[in-house]
XYZ file of C-alpha atoms in Angstrom:
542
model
C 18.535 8.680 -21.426
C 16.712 10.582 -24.296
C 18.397 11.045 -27.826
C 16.704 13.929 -29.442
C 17.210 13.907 -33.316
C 16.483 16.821 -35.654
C 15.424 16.131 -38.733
C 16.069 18.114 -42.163
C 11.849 17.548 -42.847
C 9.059 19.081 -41.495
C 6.699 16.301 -40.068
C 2.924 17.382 -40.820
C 0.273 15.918 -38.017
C -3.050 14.935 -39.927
C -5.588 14.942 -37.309
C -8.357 13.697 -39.615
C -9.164 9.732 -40.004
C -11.078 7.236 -42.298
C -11.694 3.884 -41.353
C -12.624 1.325 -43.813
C -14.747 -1.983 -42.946
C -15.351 -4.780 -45.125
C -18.250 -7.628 -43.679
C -21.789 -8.710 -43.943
C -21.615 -8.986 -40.187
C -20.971 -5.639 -39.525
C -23.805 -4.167 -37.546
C -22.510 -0.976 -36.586
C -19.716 0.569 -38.526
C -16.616 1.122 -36.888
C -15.707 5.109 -36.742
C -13.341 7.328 -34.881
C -14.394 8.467 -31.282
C -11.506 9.948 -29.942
C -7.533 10.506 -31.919
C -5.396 13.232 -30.713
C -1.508 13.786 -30.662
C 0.060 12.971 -27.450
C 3.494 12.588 -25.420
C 2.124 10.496 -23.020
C 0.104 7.476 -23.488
C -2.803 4.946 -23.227
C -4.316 2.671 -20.587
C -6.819 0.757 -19.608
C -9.055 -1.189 -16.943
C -11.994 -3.538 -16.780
C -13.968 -6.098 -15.187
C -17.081 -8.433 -15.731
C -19.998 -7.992 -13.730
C -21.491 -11.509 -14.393
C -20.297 -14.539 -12.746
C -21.095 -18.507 -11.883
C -23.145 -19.088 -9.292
C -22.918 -22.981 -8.154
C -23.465 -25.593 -5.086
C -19.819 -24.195 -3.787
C -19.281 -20.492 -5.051
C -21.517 -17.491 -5.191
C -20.552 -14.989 -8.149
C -18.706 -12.538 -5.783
C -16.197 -15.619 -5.624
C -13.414 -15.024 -8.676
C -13.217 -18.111 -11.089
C -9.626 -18.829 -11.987
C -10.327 -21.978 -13.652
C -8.953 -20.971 -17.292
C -7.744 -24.153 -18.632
C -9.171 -26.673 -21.034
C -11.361 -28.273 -18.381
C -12.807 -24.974 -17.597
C -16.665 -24.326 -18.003
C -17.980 -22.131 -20.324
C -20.669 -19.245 -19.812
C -23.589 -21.066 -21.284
C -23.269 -24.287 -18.859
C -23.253 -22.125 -15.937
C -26.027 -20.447 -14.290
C -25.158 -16.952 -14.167
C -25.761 -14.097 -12.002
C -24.700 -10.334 -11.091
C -21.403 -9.526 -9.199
C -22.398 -7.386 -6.336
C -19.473 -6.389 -4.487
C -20.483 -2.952 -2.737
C -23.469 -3.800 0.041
C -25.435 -0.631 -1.045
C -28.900 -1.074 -1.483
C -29.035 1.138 -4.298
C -27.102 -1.489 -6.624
C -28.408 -4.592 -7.654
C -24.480 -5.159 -9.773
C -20.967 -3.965 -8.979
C -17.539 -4.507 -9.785
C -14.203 -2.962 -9.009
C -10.901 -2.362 -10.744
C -7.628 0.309 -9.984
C -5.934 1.886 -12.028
C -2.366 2.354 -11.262
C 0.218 4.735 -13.563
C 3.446 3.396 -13.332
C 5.308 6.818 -12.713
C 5.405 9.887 -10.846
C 5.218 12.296 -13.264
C 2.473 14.760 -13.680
C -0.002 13.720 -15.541
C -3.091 15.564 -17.294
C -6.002 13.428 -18.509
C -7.006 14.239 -22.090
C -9.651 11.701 -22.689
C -11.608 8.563 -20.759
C -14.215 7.016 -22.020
C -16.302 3.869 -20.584
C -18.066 1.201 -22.361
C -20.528 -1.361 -21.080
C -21.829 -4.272 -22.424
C -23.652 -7.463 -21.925
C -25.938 -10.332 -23.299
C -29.457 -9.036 -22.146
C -32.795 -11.269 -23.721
C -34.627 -10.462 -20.437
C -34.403 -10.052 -17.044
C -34.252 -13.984 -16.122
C -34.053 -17.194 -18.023
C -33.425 -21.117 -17.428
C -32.975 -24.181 -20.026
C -36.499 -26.129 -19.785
C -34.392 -29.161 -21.880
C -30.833 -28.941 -23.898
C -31.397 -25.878 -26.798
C -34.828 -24.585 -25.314
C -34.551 -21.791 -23.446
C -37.358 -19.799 -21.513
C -37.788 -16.335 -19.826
C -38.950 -16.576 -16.243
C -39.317 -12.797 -16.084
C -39.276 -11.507 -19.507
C -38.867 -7.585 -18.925
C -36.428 -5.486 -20.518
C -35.531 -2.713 -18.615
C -33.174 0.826 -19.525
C -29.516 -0.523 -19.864
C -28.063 2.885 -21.043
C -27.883 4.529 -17.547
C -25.610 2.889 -14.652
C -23.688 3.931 -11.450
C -20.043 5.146 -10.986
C -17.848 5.440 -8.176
C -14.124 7.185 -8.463
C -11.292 7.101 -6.867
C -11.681 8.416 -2.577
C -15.370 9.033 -3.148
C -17.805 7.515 -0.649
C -21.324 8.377 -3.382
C -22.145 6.784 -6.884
C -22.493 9.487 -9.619
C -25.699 7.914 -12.175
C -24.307 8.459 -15.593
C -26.522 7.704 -18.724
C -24.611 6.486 -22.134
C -24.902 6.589 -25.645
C -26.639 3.167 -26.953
C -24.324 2.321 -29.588
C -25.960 -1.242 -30.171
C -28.793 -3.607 -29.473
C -29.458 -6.883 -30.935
C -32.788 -7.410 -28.951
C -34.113 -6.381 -32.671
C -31.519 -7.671 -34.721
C -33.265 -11.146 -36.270
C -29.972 -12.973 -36.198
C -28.773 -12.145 -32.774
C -31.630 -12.031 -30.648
C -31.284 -15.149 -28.687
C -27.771 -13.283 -27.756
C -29.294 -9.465 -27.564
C -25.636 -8.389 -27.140
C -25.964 -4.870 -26.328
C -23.245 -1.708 -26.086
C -23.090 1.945 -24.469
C -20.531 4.315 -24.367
C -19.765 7.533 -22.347
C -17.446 9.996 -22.542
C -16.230 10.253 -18.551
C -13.176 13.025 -18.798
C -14.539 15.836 -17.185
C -15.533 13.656 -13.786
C -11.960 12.557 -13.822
C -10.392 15.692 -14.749
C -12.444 17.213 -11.843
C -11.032 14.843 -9.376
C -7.840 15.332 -7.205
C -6.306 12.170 -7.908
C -7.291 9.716 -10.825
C -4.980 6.714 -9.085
C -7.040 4.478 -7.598
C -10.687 1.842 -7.364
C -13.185 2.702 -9.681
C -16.432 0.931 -8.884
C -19.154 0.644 -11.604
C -22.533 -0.641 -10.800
C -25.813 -0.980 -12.151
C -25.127 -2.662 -15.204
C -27.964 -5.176 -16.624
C -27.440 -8.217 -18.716
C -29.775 -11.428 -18.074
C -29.252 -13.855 -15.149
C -29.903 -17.265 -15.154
C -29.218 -18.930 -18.959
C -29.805 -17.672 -22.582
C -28.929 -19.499 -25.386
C -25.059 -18.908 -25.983
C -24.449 -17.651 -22.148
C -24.837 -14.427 -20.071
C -21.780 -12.123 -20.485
C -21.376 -8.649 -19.340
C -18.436 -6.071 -18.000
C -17.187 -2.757 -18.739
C -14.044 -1.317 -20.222
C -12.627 2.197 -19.028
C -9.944 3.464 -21.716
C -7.817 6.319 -20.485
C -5.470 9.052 -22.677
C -3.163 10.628 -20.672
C -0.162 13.220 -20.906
C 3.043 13.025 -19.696
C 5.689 15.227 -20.759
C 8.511 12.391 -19.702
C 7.336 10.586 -22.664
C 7.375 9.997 -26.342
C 5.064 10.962 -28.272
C 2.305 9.058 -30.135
C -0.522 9.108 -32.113
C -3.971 7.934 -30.211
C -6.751 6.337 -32.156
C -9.717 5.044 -31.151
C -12.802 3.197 -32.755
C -16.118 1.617 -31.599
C -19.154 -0.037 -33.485
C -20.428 -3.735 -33.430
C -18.885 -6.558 -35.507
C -20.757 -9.986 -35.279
C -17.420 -12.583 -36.160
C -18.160 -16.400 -36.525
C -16.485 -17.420 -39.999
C -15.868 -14.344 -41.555
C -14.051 -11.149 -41.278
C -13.685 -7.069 -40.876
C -11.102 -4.799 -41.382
C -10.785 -1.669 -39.340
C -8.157 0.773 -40.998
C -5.897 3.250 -38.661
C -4.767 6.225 -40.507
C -3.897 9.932 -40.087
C -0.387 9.005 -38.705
C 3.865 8.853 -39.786
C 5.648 6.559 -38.023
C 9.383 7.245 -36.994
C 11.149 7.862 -40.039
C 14.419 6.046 -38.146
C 14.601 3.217 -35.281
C 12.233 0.711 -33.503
C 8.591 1.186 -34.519
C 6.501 0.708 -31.127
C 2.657 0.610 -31.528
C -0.202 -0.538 -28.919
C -3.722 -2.113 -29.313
C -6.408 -2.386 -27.142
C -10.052 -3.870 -27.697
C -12.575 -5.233 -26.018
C -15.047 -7.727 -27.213
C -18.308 -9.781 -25.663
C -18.589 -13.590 -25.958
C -15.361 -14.988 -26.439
C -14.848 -18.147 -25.097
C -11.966 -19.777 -22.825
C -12.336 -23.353 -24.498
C -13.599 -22.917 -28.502
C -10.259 -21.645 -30.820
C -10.758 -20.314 -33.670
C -11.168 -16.239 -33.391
C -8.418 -14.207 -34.024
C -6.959 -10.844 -34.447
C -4.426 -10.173 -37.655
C -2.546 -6.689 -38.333
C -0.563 -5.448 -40.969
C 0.719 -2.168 -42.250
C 0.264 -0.807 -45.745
C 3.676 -1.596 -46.965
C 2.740 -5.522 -46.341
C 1.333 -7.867 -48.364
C 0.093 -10.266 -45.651
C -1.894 -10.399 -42.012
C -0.085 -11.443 -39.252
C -1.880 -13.050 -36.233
C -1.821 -11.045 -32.962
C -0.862 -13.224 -29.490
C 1.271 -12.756 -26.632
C 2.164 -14.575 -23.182
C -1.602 -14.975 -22.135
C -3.095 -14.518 -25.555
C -3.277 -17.489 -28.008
C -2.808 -16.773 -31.891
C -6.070 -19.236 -32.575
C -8.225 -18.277 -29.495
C -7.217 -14.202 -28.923
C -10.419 -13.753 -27.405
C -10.704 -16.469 -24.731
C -12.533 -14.731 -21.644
C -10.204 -12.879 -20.123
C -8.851 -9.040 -19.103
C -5.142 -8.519 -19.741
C -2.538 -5.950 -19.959
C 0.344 -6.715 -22.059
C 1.652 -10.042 -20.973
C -0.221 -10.303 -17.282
C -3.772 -10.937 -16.442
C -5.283 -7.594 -14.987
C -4.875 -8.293 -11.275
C -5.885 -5.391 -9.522
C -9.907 -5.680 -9.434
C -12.381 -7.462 -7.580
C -13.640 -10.067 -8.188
C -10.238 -10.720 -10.182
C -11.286 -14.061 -12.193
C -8.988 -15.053 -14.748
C -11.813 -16.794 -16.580
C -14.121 -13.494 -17.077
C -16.925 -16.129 -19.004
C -17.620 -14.268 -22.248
C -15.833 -10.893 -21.468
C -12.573 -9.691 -23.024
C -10.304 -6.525 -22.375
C -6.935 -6.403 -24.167
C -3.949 -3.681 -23.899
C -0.808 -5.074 -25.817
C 2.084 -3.857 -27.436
C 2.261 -5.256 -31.283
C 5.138 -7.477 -31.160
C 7.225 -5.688 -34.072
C 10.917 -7.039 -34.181
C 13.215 -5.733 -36.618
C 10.311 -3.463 -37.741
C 8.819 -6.519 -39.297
C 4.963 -5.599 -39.019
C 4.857 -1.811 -38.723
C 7.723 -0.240 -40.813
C 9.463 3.447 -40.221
C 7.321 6.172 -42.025
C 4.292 4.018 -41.901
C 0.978 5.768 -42.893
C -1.694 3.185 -42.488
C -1.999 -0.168 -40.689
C -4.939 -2.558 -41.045
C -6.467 -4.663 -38.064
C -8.281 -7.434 -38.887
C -11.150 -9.539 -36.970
C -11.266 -12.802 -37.899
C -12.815 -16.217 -36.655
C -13.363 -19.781 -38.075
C -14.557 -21.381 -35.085
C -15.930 -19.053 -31.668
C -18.377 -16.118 -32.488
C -17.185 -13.212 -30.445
C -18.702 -9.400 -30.515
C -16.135 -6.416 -30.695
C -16.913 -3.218 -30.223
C -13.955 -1.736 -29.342
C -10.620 -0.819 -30.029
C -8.112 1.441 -30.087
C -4.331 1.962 -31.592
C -1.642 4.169 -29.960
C 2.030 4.617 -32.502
C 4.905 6.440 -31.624
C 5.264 9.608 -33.964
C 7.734 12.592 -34.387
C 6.951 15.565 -32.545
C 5.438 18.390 -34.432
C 8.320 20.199 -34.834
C 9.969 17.027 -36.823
C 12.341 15.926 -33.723
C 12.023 12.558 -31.928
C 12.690 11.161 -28.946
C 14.578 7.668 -28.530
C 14.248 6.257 -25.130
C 17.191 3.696 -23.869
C 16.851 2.071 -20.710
C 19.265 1.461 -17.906
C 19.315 0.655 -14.107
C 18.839 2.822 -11.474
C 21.142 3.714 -9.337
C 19.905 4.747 -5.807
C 21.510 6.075 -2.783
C 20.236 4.633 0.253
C 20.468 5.141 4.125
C 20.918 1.746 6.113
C 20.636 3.104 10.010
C 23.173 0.348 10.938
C 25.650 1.232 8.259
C 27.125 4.225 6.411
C 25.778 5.532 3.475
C 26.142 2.748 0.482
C 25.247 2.740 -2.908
C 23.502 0.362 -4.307
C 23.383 -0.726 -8.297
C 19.570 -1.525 -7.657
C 16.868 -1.721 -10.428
C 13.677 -0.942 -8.541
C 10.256 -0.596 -10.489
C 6.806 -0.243 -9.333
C 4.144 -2.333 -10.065
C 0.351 -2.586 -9.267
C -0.121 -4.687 -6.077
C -1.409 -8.234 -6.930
C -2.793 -10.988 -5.154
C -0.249 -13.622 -6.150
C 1.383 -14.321 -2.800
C -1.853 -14.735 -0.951
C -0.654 -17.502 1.812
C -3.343 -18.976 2.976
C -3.325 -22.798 3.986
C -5.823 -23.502 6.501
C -8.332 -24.852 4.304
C -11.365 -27.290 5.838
C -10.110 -27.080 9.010
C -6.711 -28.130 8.464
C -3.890 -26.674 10.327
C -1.816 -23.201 9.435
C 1.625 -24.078 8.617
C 4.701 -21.650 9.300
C 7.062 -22.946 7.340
C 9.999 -20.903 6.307
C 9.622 -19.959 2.330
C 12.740 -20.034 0.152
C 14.661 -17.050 0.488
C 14.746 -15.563 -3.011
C 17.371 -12.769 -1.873
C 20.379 -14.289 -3.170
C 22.588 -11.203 -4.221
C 22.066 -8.193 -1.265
C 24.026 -5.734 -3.596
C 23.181 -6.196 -6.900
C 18.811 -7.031 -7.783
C 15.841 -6.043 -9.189
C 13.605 -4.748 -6.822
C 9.999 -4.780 -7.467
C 7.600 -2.353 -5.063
C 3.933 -2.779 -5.359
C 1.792 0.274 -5.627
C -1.619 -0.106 -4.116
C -4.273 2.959 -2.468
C -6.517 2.062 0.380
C -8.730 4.979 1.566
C -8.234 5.626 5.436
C -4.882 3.774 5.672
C -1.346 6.122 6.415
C 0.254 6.090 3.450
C 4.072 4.948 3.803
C 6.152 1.764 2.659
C 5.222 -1.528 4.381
C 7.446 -4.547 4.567
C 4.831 -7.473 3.911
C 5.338 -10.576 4.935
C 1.964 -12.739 3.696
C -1.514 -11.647 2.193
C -4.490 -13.510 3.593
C -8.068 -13.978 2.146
C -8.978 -15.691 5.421
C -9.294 -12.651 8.213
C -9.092 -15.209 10.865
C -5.535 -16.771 9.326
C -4.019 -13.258 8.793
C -4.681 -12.648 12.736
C -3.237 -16.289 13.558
C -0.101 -15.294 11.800
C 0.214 -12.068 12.939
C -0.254 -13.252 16.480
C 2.352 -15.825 15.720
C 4.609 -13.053 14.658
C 4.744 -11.223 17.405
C 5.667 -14.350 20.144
C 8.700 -14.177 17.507
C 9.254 -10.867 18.775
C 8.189 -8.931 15.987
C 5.969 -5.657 15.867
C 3.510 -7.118 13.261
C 0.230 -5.099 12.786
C -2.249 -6.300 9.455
C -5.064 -4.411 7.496
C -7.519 -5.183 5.137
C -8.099 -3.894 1.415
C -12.249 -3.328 1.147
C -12.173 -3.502 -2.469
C -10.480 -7.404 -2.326
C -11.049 -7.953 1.328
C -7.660 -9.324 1.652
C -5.522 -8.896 4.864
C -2.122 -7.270 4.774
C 0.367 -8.871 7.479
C 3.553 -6.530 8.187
C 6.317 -6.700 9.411
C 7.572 -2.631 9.483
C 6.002 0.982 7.732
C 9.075 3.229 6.748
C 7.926 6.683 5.442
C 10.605 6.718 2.779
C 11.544 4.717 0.017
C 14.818 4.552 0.626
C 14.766 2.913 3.897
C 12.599 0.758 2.706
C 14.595 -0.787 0.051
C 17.615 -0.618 2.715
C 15.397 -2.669 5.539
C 14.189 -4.963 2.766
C 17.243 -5.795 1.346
C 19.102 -6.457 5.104
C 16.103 -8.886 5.966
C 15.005 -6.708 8.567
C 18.537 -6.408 9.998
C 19.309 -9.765 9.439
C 16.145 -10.749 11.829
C 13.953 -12.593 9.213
C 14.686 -15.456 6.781
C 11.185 -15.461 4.855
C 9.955 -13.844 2.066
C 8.659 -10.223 2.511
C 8.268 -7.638 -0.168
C 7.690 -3.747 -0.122
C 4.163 -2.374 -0.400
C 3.631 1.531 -1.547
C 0.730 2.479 -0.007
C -0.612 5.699 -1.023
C 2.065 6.948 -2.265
C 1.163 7.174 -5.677
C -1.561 9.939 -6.136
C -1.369 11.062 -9.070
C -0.146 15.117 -9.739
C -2.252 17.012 -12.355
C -1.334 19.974 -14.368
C -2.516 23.301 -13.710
C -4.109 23.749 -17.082
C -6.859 20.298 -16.287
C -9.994 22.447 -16.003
């Protein structure tokens, strides 16, 4: 439910920004690229398009070591992701981007950003410290390949160089370099923005380079939806070098709610962070405080924010392949600014300061952005309160019932993947626990993925493979238990999908799921939403 307040003042929108910027490291100035007024919100995705290559895993294989024992980008020999088997790309890596409702949506703004460590095209470690080019070109970085959502074709797109160290005196041994374009009118041309975007093409040195090879890209979306709030949308890019000392990057041009919570995202994106060296940090405060406070969250440490890794909000960023929760020196970050009791970001807040700060690990930022909730023009604001949902749903073996059930959608993940049969050891079939205690009363959590060429519907999973040959054994195993269980594959993870039943509706999905297929099967299944989630544009996009 929505409380709409009135309010006796008129609330005045200032669309114009400054940013201010304080550091001797500052190589490119932070300004404003994009800041609009919006009831909708912000999003983004990412990968890296470097990996490890060793005696056991090429760099298509995801590395999910991200503990303290975990390598670091400079004692690996790195080389491009390639994921796509097109001739035309020598680099490629995937990620989807899901939007968690189904209202309409019109995209106001994207804009991608690429970046990578780039000396030269190849380079090895003669002895510890001395490092050597084997092939010392330097080729155009500033124009890759794109591929949207249900298109078969790359589209080349050329960027705006925003920085390169390869002439900088202090960071050439790194040559970081950045680009930026603005993408909105391919995706405001497209029919559906839900789904894989592939880029490709993206050049950073393979082999070693003093520091390490890191590279990725960073897609930042602004979208409308007229369900929402509304917010104010800022965003910012340069280059800040940070290893022991500091910049400030000022958000202004905005009023926060004059009554109630205060709710305010960040996102930012940065090269060279590292998993295992703590130190870097990101501190915020608003005008009306006196002191920084440090930034961190469920995956995000206080004392090592940027630690190699692509996360939204409290999760690692799942849905992309590879998906490696150790990204080696690149960092994408959307979070909400933890704010209780209006404590960092008080009501009729003007100006709010984020800080980059490190005492330890250098890292590279070049961008970020800042998303508050705001009045709407006319002075009114909207207060959002959550409860459960209530569904009515059709069981075929029952009468209608209704059910107090919470159900959200989330992006499909990868975090039930079953596979056992390892180095030749056996498949087991054990049952799993059975986490459906309560029939009537749960939280119900449907995954949203979109596979090209697959009927859309709602499939009852029962296990993921990452083995074809295991997902086939089970599925064969499945049906001597009498079941109708059919599989497919998702070409962006290569995974294999093992279910159980496709219902067209929701509904009968969530009734099916929660009766255990009629009281048939004692494991663990889960709903899948295939397809189902295109994404409805306004008539006014073009």
């Amino acid at each position: 439910m929505k409380k709409i307040i009135y309010l006796n003042s008129i609330y005045i929108f200032i669309f114009l920004s400054n940013s201010s910027l304080l550091s001797a490291q500052l190589t490119v100035p932070f300004k404003v690229r994009y800041q609009s007024y919006v009831k909708g919100d912000m999003t983004v995705i990412a990968n890296n398009i470097v990996n490890r290559r060793d005696y056991n895993n090429g760099p298509e294989i995801p590395y999910y070591n991200h503990t303290s024992s975990a390598n670091l980008n400079d004692e690996f020999n790195m080389e491009y992701v390639d994921i796509d088997d097109d001739d035309e790309t020598f680099s490629s890596s995937s990620a989807e981007l899901f939007l968690d409702n189904q209202h309409p949506k019109k995209i106001l703004y994207a804009g991608l950003y690429w970046a990578a460590t780039y000396k030269y095209t190849s380079g090895i470690e003669k002895k510890e410290g001395k490092f050597e080019a084997v092939d010392a070109t330097r080729e155009n970085f500033n124009t890759i390949k794109i591929k949207f959502p249900n298109q078969e074709k790359y589209s080349d797109l050329t960027g705006q160089i925003i920085y390169d160290g390869f002439a900088n005196k202090e960071l050439k041994e790194f040559s970081p370099y950045v680009v930026y374009a603005d993408i909105t009118s391919y995706l405001t041309d497209l029919t559906s923005v839900a789904g894989v975007y592939t880029v490709a093409n993206i050049r950073a040195t393979q082999g070693t380079i003093n520091g390490g090879v890191a590279a990725g890209w960073t897609l930042f979306i602004v979208y409308e939806d007229q369900s929402m709030t509304a917010k104010y949308i800022s965003t910012y890019d340069g280059f800040a070098s940070i290893s022991n000392n500091s910049t400030d990057i000022t958000f202004d041009g905005f009023q926060s709610l004059p009554k109630g919570n205060v709710k305010a995202k960040l996102a930012c994106a940065s090269l060279e962070g590292d998993t295992n060296l703590i130190g870097d940090q990101l501190l915020f405060k608003s005008s009306e405080n006196k002191d920084f406070t440090p930034l961190y969250n469920a995956v995000r440490r206080a004392d090592n924010f940027f630690d190699s890794s692509i996360t939204i909000e409290n999760k690692n960023f799942a849905n992309r392949f590879p998906d490696s929760k150790n990204t080696l020196g690149f960092d994408t970050c959307l979070m909400t600014i933890p704010n209780p009791n209006n404590s960092i970001i008080n009501n009729n807040c003007t100006e709010s300061t984020l800080r980059l700060n490190s005492n330890g690990d250098r890292y590279f930022m070049f961008f970020s952005a800042f998303g508050i909730e705001v009045a709407n023009p006319d002075g009114t604001y909207e207060i959002a309160t959550e409860n459960s949902i209530v569904s009515t749903i059709h069981n075929k073996n029952k009468s209608n019932i209704v059910l107090n059930t919470e159900v959200k959608f989330v992006p499909a993940n990868n975090l039930l993947i079953s596979d056992s049969q390892k180095n030749g050891t056996t498949l087991s079939f054990e049952n799993k626990e059975n986490m459906l205690s309560n029939k009537t009363k749960q939280k119900i959590e449907i995954q949203v993925l979109n596979i090209n060429n697959q009927p859309k519907g709602y499939y009852l999973v029962a296990n993921i493979f990452s083995i074809k040959t295991n997902a086939l054994v089970f599925e064969n195993f499945l049906i001597s238990k009498g079941f109708n269980a059919k599989s497919f594959m998702n070409p962006m993870t290569k995974y294999t999908y093992v279910y159980l039943e496709k219902l067209d509706s929701e509904q009968d999905a969530v009734a099916l799921y929660l009766s255990q297929i009629n009281d048939t099967y004692k494991d663990k299944i889960w709903i899948l939403s295939l397809n189902n989630n295109s994404l409805t544009l306004t008539d006014n996009d073009n």
